[in-house]
mmCIF file of C-alpha atoms in Angstrom:
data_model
loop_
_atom_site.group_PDB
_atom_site.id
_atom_site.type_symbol
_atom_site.label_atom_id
_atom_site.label_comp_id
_atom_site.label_asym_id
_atom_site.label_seq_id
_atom_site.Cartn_x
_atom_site.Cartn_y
_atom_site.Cartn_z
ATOM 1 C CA UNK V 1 -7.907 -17.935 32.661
ATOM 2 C CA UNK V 2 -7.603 -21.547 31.495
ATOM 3 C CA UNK V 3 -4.724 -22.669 29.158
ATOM 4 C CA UNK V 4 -7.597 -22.985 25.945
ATOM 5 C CA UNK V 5 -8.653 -19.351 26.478
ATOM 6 C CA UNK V 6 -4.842 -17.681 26.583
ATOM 7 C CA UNK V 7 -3.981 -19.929 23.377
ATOM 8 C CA UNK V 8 -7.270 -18.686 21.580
ATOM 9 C CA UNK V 9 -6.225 -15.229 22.393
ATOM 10 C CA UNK V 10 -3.062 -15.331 21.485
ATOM 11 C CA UNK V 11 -3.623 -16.811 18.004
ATOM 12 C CA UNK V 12 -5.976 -14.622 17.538
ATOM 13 C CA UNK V 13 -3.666 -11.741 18.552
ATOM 14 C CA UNK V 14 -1.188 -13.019 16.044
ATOM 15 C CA UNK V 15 -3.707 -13.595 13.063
ATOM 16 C CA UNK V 16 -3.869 -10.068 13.438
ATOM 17 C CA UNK V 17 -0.647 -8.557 13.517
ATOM 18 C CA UNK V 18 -0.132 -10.652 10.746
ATOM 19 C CA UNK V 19 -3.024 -9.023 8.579
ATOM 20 C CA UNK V 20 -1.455 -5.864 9.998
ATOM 21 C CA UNK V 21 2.200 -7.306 8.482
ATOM 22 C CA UNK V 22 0.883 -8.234 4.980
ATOM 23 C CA UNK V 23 -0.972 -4.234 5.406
ATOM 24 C CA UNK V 24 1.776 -2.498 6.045
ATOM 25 C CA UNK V 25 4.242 -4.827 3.662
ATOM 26 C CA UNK V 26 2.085 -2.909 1.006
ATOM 27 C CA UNK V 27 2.459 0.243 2.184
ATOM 28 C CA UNK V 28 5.511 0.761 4.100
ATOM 29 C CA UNK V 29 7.451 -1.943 3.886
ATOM 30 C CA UNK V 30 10.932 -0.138 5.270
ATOM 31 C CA UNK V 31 9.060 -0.233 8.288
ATOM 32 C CA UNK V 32 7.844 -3.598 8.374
ATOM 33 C CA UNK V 33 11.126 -5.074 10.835
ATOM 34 C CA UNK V 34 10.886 -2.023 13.196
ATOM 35 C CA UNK V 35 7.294 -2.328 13.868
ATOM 36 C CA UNK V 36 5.955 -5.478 13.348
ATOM 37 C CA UNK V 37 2.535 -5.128 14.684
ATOM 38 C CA UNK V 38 2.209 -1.533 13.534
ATOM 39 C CA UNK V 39 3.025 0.626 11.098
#
C-alpha cells in the first residue's frame, strides 16, 4: 500500500473515532478515557 493510501486511512479511521468520542461524550462520558473508540 503506498504511503498516500495508509495516511488516507488512517485519518479517516480517526475522523471516526472522533465522531464516536463527541457520541459517546454525550452519552457516557465516564467511559469516554477507558474506551476511546467505543463506548
Amino acid at each position: 500500500m503506498a504511503r498516500g493510501q495508509i495516511k488516507t486511512l488512517t485519518d479517516r479511521g480517526f475522523g471516526f473515532i472522533s465522531a464516536m468520542e463527541q457520541t459517546c461524550s454525550f452519552t457516557c462520558p465516564r467511559w469516554r478515557a477507558k474506551a476511546s473508540s467505543t463506548c
